[in-house]
Tab-separated table of C-alpha atoms in Angstrom:
chain	number	residue	atom	x	y	z
Y	1	ASP	CA	0.125	0.154	-0.091
Y	2	SER	CA	1.594	2.958	-1.121
Y	3	GLY	CA	-0.608	5.086	0.743
Y	4	VAL	CA	-2.041	7.239	-2.050
Y	5	THR	CA	-5.680	6.782	-2.378
Y	6	GLN	CA	-7.974	7.147	-5.268
Y	7	THR	CA	-11.624	7.083	-5.866
Y	8	PRO	CA	-13.534	5.555	-7.776
Y	9	LYS	CA	-11.779	2.608	-8.447
Y	10	HIS	CA	-14.054	2.159	-11.768
Y	11	LEU	CA	-16.045	4.441	-13.648
Y	12	ILE	CA	-18.388	3.844	-16.580
Y	13	THR	CA	-19.712	6.736	-18.379
Y	14	ALA	CA	-21.418	7.585	-21.997
Y	15	THR	CA	-19.817	10.011	-24.417
Y	16	GLY	CA	-20.255	13.506	-23.910
Y	17	GLN	CA	-20.232	13.200	-20.094
Y	18	ARG	CA	-18.115	14.473	-17.069
Y	19	VAL	CA	-16.574	12.832	-14.487
Y	20	THR	CA	-14.455	14.013	-11.622
Y	21	LEU	CA	-11.415	11.590	-10.269
Y	22	ARG	CA	-10.093	12.391	-6.484
Y	23	CYS	CA	-6.758	11.835	-5.382
Y	24	SER	CA	-5.447	12.048	-1.769
Y	25	PRO	CA	-1.850	12.057	-1.552
Y	26	ARG	CA	0.613	10.331	1.219
Y	27	SER	CA	0.312	12.311	4.622
Y	28	GLY	CA	3.070	15.274	4.400
Y	29	ASP	CA	3.378	14.930	0.294
Y	30	LEU	CA	2.916	18.539	-1.164
Y	31	SER	CA	3.150	17.019	-4.576
Y	32	VAL	CA	0.757	15.411	-6.811
Y	33	TYR	CA	0.960	14.411	-10.262
Y	34	TRP	CA	-1.693	12.924	-12.658
Y	35	TYR	CA	-0.752	10.203	-15.293
Y	36	GLN	CA	-2.897	8.312	-18.242
Y	37	GLN	CA	-2.407	4.982	-18.924
Y	38	SER	CA	-3.767	3.538	-22.046
Y	39	LEU	CA	-2.746	0.444	-24.231
Y	40	ASP	CA	-1.806	2.674	-27.691
Y	41	GLN	CA	-0.097	5.812	-25.975
Y	42	GLY	CA	1.326	3.982	-22.938
Y	43	LEU	CA	1.942	6.279	-19.911
Y	44	GLN	CA	1.855	9.584	-20.353
Y	45	PHE	CA	2.069	12.602	-18.017
Y	46	LEU	CA	-0.832	14.892	-17.749
Y	47	ILE	CA	0.101	17.559	-14.907
Y	48	GLN	CA	1.438	18.273	-11.470
Y	49	TYR	CA	0.583	20.573	-8.710
Y	50	TYR	CA	3.141	21.394	-5.956
Y	51	ASN	CA	0.710	22.799	-2.669
Y	52	GLY	CA	-1.997	23.952	-4.293
Y	53	GLU	CA	-0.076	25.413	-7.430
Y	54	GLU	CA	-0.061	23.725	-11.086
Y	55	ARG	CA	3.771	23.476	-11.928
Y	56	ALA	CA	3.907	21.890	-14.982
Y	57	LYS	CA	1.634	20.556	-17.852
Y	58	GLY	CA	1.996	17.710	-19.802
Y	59	ASN	CA	-0.096	16.143	-22.959
Y	60	ILE	CA	-3.215	16.965	-21.289
Y	61	LEU	CA	-6.149	17.621	-23.094
Y	62	GLU	CA	-8.071	21.136	-23.280
Y	63	ARG	CA	-11.353	19.176	-21.903
Y	64	PHE	CA	-9.451	17.853	-19.073
Y	65	SER	CA	-8.667	20.057	-15.662
Y	66	ALA	CA	-7.650	19.695	-12.124
Y	67	GLN	CA	-6.990	21.428	-9.100
Y	68	GLN	CA	-5.193	20.450	-5.759
Y	69	PHE	CA	-7.056	21.699	-2.457
Y	70	PRO	CA	-5.661	23.457	0.616
Y	71	ASP	CA	-5.933	20.230	2.184
Y	72	LEU	CA	-3.956	18.591	-0.678
Y	73	HIS	CA	-6.467	16.336	-1.868
Y	74	SER	CA	-6.027	16.652	-5.972
Y	75	GLU	CA	-9.138	16.133	-8.460
Y	76	LEU	CA	-9.105	15.637	-12.450
Y	77	ASN	CA	-11.652	16.790	-14.260
Y	78	LEU	CA	-13.016	15.180	-17.449
Y	79	SER	CA	-15.554	16.523	-19.759
Y	80	SER	CA	-17.040	16.303	-23.400
Y	81	LEU	CA	-15.846	12.454	-22.872
Y	82	GLU	CA	-15.111	10.505	-25.753
Y	83	LEU	CA	-14.284	6.712	-26.365
Y	84	GLY	CA	-10.287	7.605	-26.746
Y	85	ASP	CA	-10.380	8.658	-23.172
Y	86	SER	CA	-11.166	5.057	-22.048
Y	87	ALA	CA	-8.064	4.750	-19.607
Y	88	LEU	CA	-6.587	3.751	-16.586
Y	89	TYR	CA	-5.684	7.460	-14.381
Y	90	PHE	CA	-2.878	7.316	-11.700
Y	91	CYS	CA	-2.462	10.172	-9.173
Y	92	ALA	CA	1.379	9.867	-7.714
Y	93	SER	CA	2.464	12.315	-5.288
Y	94	SER	CA	6.118	12.951	-3.778
Y	95	VAL	CA	7.291	14.776	-0.714
Y	96	GLY	CA	8.569	17.665	-3.243
Y	97	GLN	CA	9.313	18.630	-6.233
Y	98	GLY	CA	12.695	17.871	-8.254
Y	99	ARG	CA	14.087	14.891	-10.195
Y	100	ALA	CA	15.168	13.009	-7.299
Y	101	TYR	CA	11.861	12.520	-5.434
Y	102	GLU	CA	10.517	9.340	-5.746
Y	103	GLN	CA	6.752	9.264	-6.719
Y	104	TYR	CA	4.121	7.223	-5.355
Y	105	PHE	CA	1.323	5.943	-7.054
Y	106	GLY	CA	-2.382	5.078	-6.273
Y	107	PRO	CA	-4.207	2.286	-7.726
Y	108	GLY	CA	-5.196	4.054	-10.489
Y	109	THR	CA	-9.432	4.764	-11.691
Y	110	ARG	CA	-10.075	3.091	-14.281
Y	111	LEU	CA	-12.395	4.758	-16.828
Y	112	THR	CA	-14.684	3.374	-19.260
Y	113	VAL	CA	-16.271	6.086	-22.124
Y	114	THR	CA	-19.334	3.975	-23.763
R	1	GLY	CA	13.431	15.965	-25.807
R	2	ASN	CA	13.568	13.627	-23.293
R	3	SER	CA	12.636	9.610	-23.920
R	4	VAL	CA	13.220	6.282	-22.684
R	5	THR	CA	13.551	2.862	-24.941
R	6	GLN	CA	12.770	-0.275	-23.449
R	7	MET	CA	13.125	-4.086	-25.160
R	8	GLU	CA	10.226	-4.657	-26.574
R	9	GLY	CA	8.411	-8.008	-24.469
R	10	PRO	CA	7.225	-10.202	-23.925
R	11	VAL	CA	10.324	-11.748	-21.752
R	12	THR	CA	9.491	-15.249	-21.047
R	13	LEU	CA	12.000	-16.850	-18.909
R	14	SER	CA	11.828	-20.195	-16.764
R	15	GLU	CA	11.885	-20.022	-12.933
R	16	GLU	CA	15.986	-19.193	-11.472
R	17	ALA	CA	16.828	-17.709	-14.841
R	18	PHE	CA	19.313	-14.570	-14.708
R	19	LEU	CA	16.726	-11.549	-16.259
R	20	THR	CA	17.621	-8.651	-18.068
R	21	ILE	CA	15.390	-5.852	-19.407
R	22	ASN	CA	17.741	-3.477	-21.056
R	23	CYS	CA	16.550	0.380	-20.801
R	24	THR	CA	18.064	3.225	-22.867
R	25	TYR	CA	17.687	7.090	-22.676
R	26	THR	CA	17.951	10.236	-24.243
R	27	ALA	CA	17.625	13.018	-21.770
R	28	THR	CA	19.148	17.054	-22.225
R	29	GLY	CA	20.245	17.342	-18.204
R	30	TYR	CA	21.297	14.722	-15.724
R	31	PRO	CA	17.969	12.752	-14.855
R	32	SER	CA	17.257	10.709	-12.071
R	33	LEU	CA	16.182	6.950	-13.625
R	34	PHE	CA	13.579	4.667	-12.061
R	35	TRP	CA	12.250	1.359	-12.525
R	36	TYR	CA	8.758	0.464	-11.711
R	37	VAL	CA	6.867	-2.302	-11.298
R	38	GLN	CA	3.218	-3.145	-12.287
R	39	TYR	CA	1.709	-6.495	-10.965
R	40	PRO	CA	-1.593	-7.716	-12.849
R	41	GLY	CA	-4.495	-5.518	-12.219
R	42	GLU	CA	-2.884	-3.229	-9.695
R	43	GLY	CA	-0.648	0.044	-9.757
R	44	LEU	CA	2.789	1.209	-10.242
R	45	GLN	CA	5.017	0.241	-7.452
R	46	LEU	CA	8.591	2.024	-7.510
R	47	LEU	CA	11.227	-0.887	-7.481
R	48	LEU	CA	14.550	1.128	-7.453
R	49	LYS	CA	16.337	4.387	-8.342
R	50	ALA	CA	19.717	6.187	-9.464
R	51	THR	CA	19.960	9.720	-9.208
R	52	LYS	CA	23.436	10.198	-10.345
R	53	ALA	CA	26.388	8.166	-12.754
R	54	ASP	CA	27.714	4.977	-11.447
R	55	ASP	CA	24.786	5.040	-9.085
R	56	LYS	CA	23.452	1.393	-8.455
R	57	GLY	CA	19.717	1.088	-7.012
R	58	SER	CA	18.708	-2.455	-5.719
R	59	ASN	CA	15.845	-3.948	-4.230
R	60	LYS	CA	14.235	-7.091	-3.959
R	61	GLY	CA	17.275	-9.120	-5.707
R	62	PHE	CA	16.678	-6.281	-8.572
R	63	GLU	CA	19.870	-4.205	-9.808
R	64	ALA	CA	20.434	-1.248	-11.946
R	65	THR	CA	23.169	0.728	-12.565
R	66	TYR	CA	23.306	4.253	-14.196
R	67	ARG	CA	25.769	4.094	-17.279
R	68	LYS	CA	26.181	7.704	-18.091
R	69	GLU	CA	28.503	6.440	-20.725
R	70	THR	CA	25.878	4.605	-22.757
R	71	THR	CA	22.614	6.226	-21.514
R	72	SER	CA	21.528	3.145	-20.110
R	73	PHE	CA	19.804	2.027	-16.776
R	74	HIS	CA	19.374	-1.991	-17.627
R	75	LEU	CA	17.406	-4.214	-14.871
R	76	GLU	CA	18.801	-7.619	-13.713
R	77	LYS	CA	17.894	-10.069	-11.556
R	78	GLY	CA	20.066	-13.189	-11.010
R	79	SER	CA	17.189	-15.654	-10.208
R	80	VAL	CA	13.834	-15.332	-11.381
R	81	GLN	CA	10.547	-16.437	-9.536
R	82	VAL	CA	7.279	-17.149	-10.668
R	83	SER	CA	5.922	-14.249	-8.359
R	84	ASP	CA	8.171	-11.616	-10.486
R	85	SER	CA	5.732	-11.958	-13.548
R	86	ALA	CA	4.750	-8.808	-13.996
R	87	VAL	CA	5.248	-5.383	-16.498
R	88	TYR	CA	8.408	-3.217	-15.622
R	89	PHE	CA	8.531	0.437	-16.508
R	90	CYS	CA	11.450	2.222	-16.830
R	91	ALA	CA	11.117	5.752	-16.470
R	92	LEU	CA	13.292	9.179	-16.463
R	93	SER	CA	12.779	12.655	-14.184
R	94	ASP	CA	14.699	15.570	-15.542
R	95	ARG	CA	14.074	19.409	-14.792
R	96	ASP	CA	10.617	19.425	-15.281
R	97	TYR	CA	9.965	16.314	-12.828
R	98	GLN	CA	7.407	14.761	-14.646
R	99	LEU	CA	8.072	11.275	-15.128
R	100	ILE	CA	9.014	10.184	-18.936
R	101	TRP	CA	8.077	6.330	-19.417
R	102	GLY	CA	9.317	3.536	-21.604
R	103	ALA	CA	6.910	1.288	-22.973
R	104	GLY	CA	6.720	-1.360	-20.426
R	105	THR	CA	7.987	-5.008	-21.141
R	106	LYS	CA	6.367	-8.021	-19.594
R	107	LEU	CA	8.241	-10.623	-17.983
R	108	ILE	CA	6.424	-13.861	-17.719
R	109	ILE	CA	8.289	-16.443	-15.550
R	110	LYS	CA	7.323	-19.991	-16.105
R	111	PRO	CA	7.650	-22.607	-12.977
């Protein structure tokens, strides 16, 4: 158990809908990262927050947004969903931000868009 | 830009065989290097890491050495077990702090 929690574990929704994925980092970790894992694209970095502020953006679509709240939990919002958004979404956390810090991953949320 | 290349799988070995999974990287700075493992139906677990050239990361019998001259971080284990069957990901972290991932190598160990 990494200490990172994600809810829900599974999500099935229809095209055009909007969903929210939630992540609670390990106790004491200030940095939260979101990644998408799909069969065709592999693992891709989406976005990073550090202590409530957005710090880095990767291949995140404009239909997707995220935020980190004062209690350090984070939410990833996916809207106008398309079939291609079906994937496993991981949240990770680290105590700081820097290349040497280890990222600890949650169990993931499996999103299926029908 | 930064990138990670791993050997394609699946890699199929018999129990107690020697394992090598190759990983090479391209980076503009001085990255940290990681191996993560994903067991079936589970999330990603950090297996080992190295933060500078010639560092050796090790954990649970797995080892990898950061080789700057060959830009490599190959994963090795002397004697694999059935329980090592999983997908292994090589990754790097550079100035942007995000992890850049290899495609993953599926390892199948037969008893």
